[in-house]
mmCIF file of C-alpha atoms and ligand atoms in Angstrom:
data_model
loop_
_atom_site.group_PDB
_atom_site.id
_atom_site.type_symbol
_atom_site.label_atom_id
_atom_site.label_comp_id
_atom_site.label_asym_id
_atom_site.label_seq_id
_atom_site.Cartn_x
_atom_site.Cartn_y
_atom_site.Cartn_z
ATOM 1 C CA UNK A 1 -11.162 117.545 0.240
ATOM 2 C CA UNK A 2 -13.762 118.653 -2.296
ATOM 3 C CA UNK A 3 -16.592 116.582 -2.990
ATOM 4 C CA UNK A 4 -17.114 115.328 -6.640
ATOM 5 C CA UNK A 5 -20.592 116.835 -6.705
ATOM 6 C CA UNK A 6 -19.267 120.278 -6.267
ATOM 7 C CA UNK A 7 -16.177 119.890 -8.727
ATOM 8 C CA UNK A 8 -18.719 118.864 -11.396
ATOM 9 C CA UNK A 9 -20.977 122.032 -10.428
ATOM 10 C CA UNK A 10 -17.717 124.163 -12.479
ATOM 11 C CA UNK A 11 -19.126 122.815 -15.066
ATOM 12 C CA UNK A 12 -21.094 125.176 -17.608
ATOM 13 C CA UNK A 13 -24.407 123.691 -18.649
ATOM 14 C CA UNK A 14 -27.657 125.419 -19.804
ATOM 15 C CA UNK A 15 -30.996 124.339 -18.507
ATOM 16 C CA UNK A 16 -33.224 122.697 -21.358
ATOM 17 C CA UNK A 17 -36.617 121.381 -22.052
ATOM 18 C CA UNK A 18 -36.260 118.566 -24.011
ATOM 19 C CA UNK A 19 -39.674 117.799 -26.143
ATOM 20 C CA UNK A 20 -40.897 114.205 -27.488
ATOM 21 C CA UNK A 21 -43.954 113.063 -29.393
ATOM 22 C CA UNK A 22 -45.245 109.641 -30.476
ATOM 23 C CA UNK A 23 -48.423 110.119 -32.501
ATOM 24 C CA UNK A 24 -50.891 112.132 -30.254
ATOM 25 C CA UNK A 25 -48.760 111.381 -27.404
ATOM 26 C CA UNK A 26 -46.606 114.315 -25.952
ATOM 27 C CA UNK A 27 -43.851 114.468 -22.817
ATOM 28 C CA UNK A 28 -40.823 116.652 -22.157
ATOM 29 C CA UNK A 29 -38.310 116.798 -19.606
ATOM 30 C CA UNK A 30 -36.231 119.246 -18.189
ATOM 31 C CA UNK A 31 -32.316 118.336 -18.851
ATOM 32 C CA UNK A 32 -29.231 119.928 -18.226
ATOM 33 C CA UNK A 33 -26.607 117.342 -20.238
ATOM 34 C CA UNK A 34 -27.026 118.769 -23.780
ATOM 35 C CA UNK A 35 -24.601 120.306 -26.483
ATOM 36 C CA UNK A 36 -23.682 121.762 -29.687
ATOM 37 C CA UNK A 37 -20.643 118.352 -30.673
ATOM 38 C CA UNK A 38 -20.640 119.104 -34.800
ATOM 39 C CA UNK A 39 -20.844 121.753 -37.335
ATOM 40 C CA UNK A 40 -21.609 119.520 -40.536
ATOM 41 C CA UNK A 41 -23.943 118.078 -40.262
ATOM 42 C CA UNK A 42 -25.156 120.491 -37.657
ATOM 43 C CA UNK A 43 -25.420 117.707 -34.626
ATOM 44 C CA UNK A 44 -26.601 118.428 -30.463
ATOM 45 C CA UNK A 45 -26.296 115.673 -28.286
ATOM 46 C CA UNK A 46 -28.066 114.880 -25.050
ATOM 47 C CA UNK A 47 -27.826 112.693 -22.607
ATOM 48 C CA UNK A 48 -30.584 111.142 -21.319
ATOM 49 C CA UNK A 49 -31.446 108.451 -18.827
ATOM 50 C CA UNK A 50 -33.181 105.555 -20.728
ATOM 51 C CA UNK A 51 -35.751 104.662 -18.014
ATOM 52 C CA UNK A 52 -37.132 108.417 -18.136
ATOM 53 C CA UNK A 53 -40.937 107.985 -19.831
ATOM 54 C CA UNK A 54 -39.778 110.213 -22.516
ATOM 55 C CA UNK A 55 -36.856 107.614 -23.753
ATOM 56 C CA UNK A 56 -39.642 105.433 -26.154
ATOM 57 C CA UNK A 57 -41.471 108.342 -27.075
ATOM 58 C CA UNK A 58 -37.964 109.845 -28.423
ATOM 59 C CA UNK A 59 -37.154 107.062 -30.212
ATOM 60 C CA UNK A 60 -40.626 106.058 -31.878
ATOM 61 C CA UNK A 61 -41.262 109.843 -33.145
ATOM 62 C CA UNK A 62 -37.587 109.907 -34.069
ATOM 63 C CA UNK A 63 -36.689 113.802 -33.266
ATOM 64 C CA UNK A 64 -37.173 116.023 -30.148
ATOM 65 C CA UNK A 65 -36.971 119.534 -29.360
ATOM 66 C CA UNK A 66 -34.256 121.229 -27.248
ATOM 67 C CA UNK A 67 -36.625 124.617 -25.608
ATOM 68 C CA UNK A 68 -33.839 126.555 -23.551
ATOM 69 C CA UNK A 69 -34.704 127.800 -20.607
ATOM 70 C CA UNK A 70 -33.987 131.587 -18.921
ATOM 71 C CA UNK A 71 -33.173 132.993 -15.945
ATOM 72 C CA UNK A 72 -36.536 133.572 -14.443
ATOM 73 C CA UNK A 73 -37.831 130.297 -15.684
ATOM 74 C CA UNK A 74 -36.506 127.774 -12.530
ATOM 75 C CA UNK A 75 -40.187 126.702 -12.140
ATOM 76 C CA UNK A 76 -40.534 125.662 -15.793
ATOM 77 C CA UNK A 77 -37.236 123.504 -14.482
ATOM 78 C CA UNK A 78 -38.999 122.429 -11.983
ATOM 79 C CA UNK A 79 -42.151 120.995 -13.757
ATOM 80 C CA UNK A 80 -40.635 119.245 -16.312
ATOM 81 C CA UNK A 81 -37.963 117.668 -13.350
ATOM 82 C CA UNK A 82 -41.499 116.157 -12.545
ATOM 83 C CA UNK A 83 -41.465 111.941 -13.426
ATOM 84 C CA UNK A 84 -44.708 109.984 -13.328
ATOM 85 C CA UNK A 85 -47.848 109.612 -15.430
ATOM 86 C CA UNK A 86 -48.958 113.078 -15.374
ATOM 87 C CA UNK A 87 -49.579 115.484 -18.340
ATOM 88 C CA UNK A 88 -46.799 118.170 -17.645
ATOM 89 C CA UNK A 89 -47.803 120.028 -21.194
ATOM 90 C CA UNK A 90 -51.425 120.642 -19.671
ATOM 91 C CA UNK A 91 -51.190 123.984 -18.653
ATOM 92 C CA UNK A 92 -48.192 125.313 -20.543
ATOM 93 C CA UNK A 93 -48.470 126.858 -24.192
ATOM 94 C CA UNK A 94 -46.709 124.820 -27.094
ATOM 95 C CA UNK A 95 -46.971 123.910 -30.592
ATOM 96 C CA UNK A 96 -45.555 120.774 -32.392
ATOM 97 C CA UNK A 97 -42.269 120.665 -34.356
ATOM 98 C CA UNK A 98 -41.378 118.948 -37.472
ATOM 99 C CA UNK A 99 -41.853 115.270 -35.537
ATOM 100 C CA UNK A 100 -45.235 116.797 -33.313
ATOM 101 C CA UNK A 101 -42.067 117.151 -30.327
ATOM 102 C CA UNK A 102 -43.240 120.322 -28.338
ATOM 103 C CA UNK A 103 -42.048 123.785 -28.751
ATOM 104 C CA UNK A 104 -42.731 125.752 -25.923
ATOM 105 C CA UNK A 105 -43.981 129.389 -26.822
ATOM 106 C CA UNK A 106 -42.670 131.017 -23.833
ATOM 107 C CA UNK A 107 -38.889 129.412 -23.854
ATOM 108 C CA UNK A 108 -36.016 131.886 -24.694
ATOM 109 C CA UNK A 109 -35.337 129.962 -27.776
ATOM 110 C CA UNK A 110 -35.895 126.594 -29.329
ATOM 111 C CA UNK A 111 -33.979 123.927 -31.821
ATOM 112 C CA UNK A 112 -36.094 120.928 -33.854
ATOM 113 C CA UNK A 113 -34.207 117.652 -34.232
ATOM 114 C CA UNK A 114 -34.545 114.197 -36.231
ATOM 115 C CA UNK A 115 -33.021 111.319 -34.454
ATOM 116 C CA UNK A 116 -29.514 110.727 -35.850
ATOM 117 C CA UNK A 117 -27.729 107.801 -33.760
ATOM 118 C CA UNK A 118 -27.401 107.314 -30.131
ATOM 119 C CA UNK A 119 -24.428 105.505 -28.026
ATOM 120 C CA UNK A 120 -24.601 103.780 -24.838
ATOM 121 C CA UNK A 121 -23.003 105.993 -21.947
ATOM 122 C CA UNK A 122 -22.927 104.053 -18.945
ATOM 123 C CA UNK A 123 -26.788 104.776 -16.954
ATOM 124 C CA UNK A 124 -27.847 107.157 -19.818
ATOM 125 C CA UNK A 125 -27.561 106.794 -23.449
ATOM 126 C CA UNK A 126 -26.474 109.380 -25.813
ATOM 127 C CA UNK A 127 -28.609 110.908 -28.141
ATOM 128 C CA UNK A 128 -27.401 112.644 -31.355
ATOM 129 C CA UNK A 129 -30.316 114.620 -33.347
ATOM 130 C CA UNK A 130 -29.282 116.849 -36.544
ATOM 131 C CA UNK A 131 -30.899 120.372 -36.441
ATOM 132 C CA UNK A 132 -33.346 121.221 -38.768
ATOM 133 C CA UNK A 133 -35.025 124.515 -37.415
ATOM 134 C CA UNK A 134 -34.670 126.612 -34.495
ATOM 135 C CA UNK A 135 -35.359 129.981 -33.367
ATOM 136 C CA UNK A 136 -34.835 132.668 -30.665
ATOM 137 C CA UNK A 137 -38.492 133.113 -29.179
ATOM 138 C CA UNK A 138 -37.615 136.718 -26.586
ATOM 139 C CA UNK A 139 -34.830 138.694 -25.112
ATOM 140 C CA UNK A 140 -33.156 137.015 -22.053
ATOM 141 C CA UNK A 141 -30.688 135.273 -20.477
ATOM 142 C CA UNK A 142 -30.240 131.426 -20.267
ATOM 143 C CA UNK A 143 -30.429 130.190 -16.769
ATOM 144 C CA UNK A 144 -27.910 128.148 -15.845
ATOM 145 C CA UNK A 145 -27.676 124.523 -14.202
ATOM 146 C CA UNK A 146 -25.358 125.465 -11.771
ATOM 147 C CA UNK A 147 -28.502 127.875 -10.287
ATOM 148 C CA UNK A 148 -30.906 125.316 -9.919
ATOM 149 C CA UNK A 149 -29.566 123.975 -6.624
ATOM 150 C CA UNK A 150 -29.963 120.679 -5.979
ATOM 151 C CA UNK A 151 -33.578 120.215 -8.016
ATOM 152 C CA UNK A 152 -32.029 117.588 -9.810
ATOM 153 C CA UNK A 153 -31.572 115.957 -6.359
ATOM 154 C CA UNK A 154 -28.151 114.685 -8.610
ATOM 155 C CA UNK A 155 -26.084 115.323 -5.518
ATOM 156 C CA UNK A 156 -26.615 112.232 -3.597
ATOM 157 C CA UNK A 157 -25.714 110.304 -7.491
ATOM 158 C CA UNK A 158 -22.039 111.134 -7.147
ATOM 159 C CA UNK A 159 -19.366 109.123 -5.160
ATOM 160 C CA UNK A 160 -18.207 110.447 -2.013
ATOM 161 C CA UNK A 161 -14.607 111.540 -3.522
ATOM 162 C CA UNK A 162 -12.463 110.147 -6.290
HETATM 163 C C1 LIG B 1 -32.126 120.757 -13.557
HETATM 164 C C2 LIG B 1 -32.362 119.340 -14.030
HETATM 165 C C3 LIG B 1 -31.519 118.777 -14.982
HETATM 166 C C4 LIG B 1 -31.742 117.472 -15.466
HETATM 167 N N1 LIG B 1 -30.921 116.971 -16.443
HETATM 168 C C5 LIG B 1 -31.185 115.752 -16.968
HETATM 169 C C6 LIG B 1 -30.411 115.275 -18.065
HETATM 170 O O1 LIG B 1 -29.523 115.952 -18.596
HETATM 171 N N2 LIG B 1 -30.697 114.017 -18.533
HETATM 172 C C7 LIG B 1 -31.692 113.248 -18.013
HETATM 173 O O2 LIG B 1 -31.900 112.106 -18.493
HETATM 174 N N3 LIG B 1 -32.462 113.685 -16.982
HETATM 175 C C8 LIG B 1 -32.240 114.921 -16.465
HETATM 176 N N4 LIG B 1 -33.019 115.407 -15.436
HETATM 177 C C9 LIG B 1 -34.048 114.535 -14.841
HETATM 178 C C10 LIG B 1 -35.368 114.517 -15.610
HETATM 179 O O3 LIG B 1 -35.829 115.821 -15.942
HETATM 180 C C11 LIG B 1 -36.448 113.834 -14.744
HETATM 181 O O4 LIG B 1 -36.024 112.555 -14.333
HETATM 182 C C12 LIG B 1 -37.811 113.740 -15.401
HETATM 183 O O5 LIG B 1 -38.743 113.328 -14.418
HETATM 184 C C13 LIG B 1 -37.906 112.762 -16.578
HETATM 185 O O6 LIG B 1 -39.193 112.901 -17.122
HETATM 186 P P1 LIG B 1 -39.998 111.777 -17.921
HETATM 187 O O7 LIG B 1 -39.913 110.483 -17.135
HETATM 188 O O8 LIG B 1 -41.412 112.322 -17.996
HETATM 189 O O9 LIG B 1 -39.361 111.649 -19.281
HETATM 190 C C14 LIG B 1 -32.819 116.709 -14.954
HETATM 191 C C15 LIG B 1 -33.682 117.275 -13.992
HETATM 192 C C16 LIG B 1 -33.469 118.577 -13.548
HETATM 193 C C17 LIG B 1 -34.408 119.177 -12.536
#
């Protein structure tokens, strides 16, 4: 029988940095559940858990940034996996976006978003955001979620079969 956990691995997702801002505050967090879902208006959505510290700060600066990650950037993944009260942007080179959300210089590419709507999805909460700006930063390739293992530690989340 296969496990849930490694059905859901066929699925294609990118590996994201997902930047927030409130005032002088700054956080971002690495995420994995984020898409393209409309042309016009140009819409992403993510999905993101609503107890992560970066759910308020979303919300009261009303945008975020989507940085995408490449292939040789699993640590980057890594760091912003990271919960707690630390400063994750310390050491790592960014500027603000249109809503102060971080861009970070060194990601293959980057989109800016204002908050659109949101919808419950069971533990997380959707999050819409309408693109305003965006740009390819260097040559690469986008690492992919399915190559980060078990960093997530998202296996033990899933039921034991279906
Ligand atoms: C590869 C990977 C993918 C992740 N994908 C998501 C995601 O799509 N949504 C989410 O809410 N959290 C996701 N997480 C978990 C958050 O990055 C993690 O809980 C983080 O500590 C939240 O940071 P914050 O509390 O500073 O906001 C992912 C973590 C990793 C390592």
């Amino acid at each position: 029988m296969t496990r849930p956990a490694d059905i859901f691995r066929t699925l294609t997702h990118g590996v994201y940095v997902i930047g927030v801002a409130d005032g002088k505050k700054h956080n971002a967090f690495t995420a994995a559940w984020a898409m393209q879902v409309s042309f016009d208006p140009l819409l992403l959505a993510l999905s993101i858990n609503p107890r992560h510290r970066s759910y308020p700060m979303l919300k009261a600066g009303g945008g975020f940034t989507v940085n995408v990650l490449a292939t040789d950037q699993l640590d980057l993944a890594a760091h912003f996996g990271q919960s707690g009260n630390i400063d994750k942007l310390a050491d790592i080179p960014w500027r603000p976006g249109k809503c102060g959300a971080p861009i970070l210089e060194h990601a293959l590419s980057w989109l800016d978003c204002d908050f659109h709507h949101e919808c419950p999805a069971g533990d997380h909460i959707v999050v819409f955001g309408r693109v305003i700006g965006g740009a390819i930063q260097r040559l690469g390739d986008p690492l992919l979620y399915r190559d980060t293992g078990n960093l997530d530690a998202a296996q033990d989340l899933f039921p034991p079969s279906l």
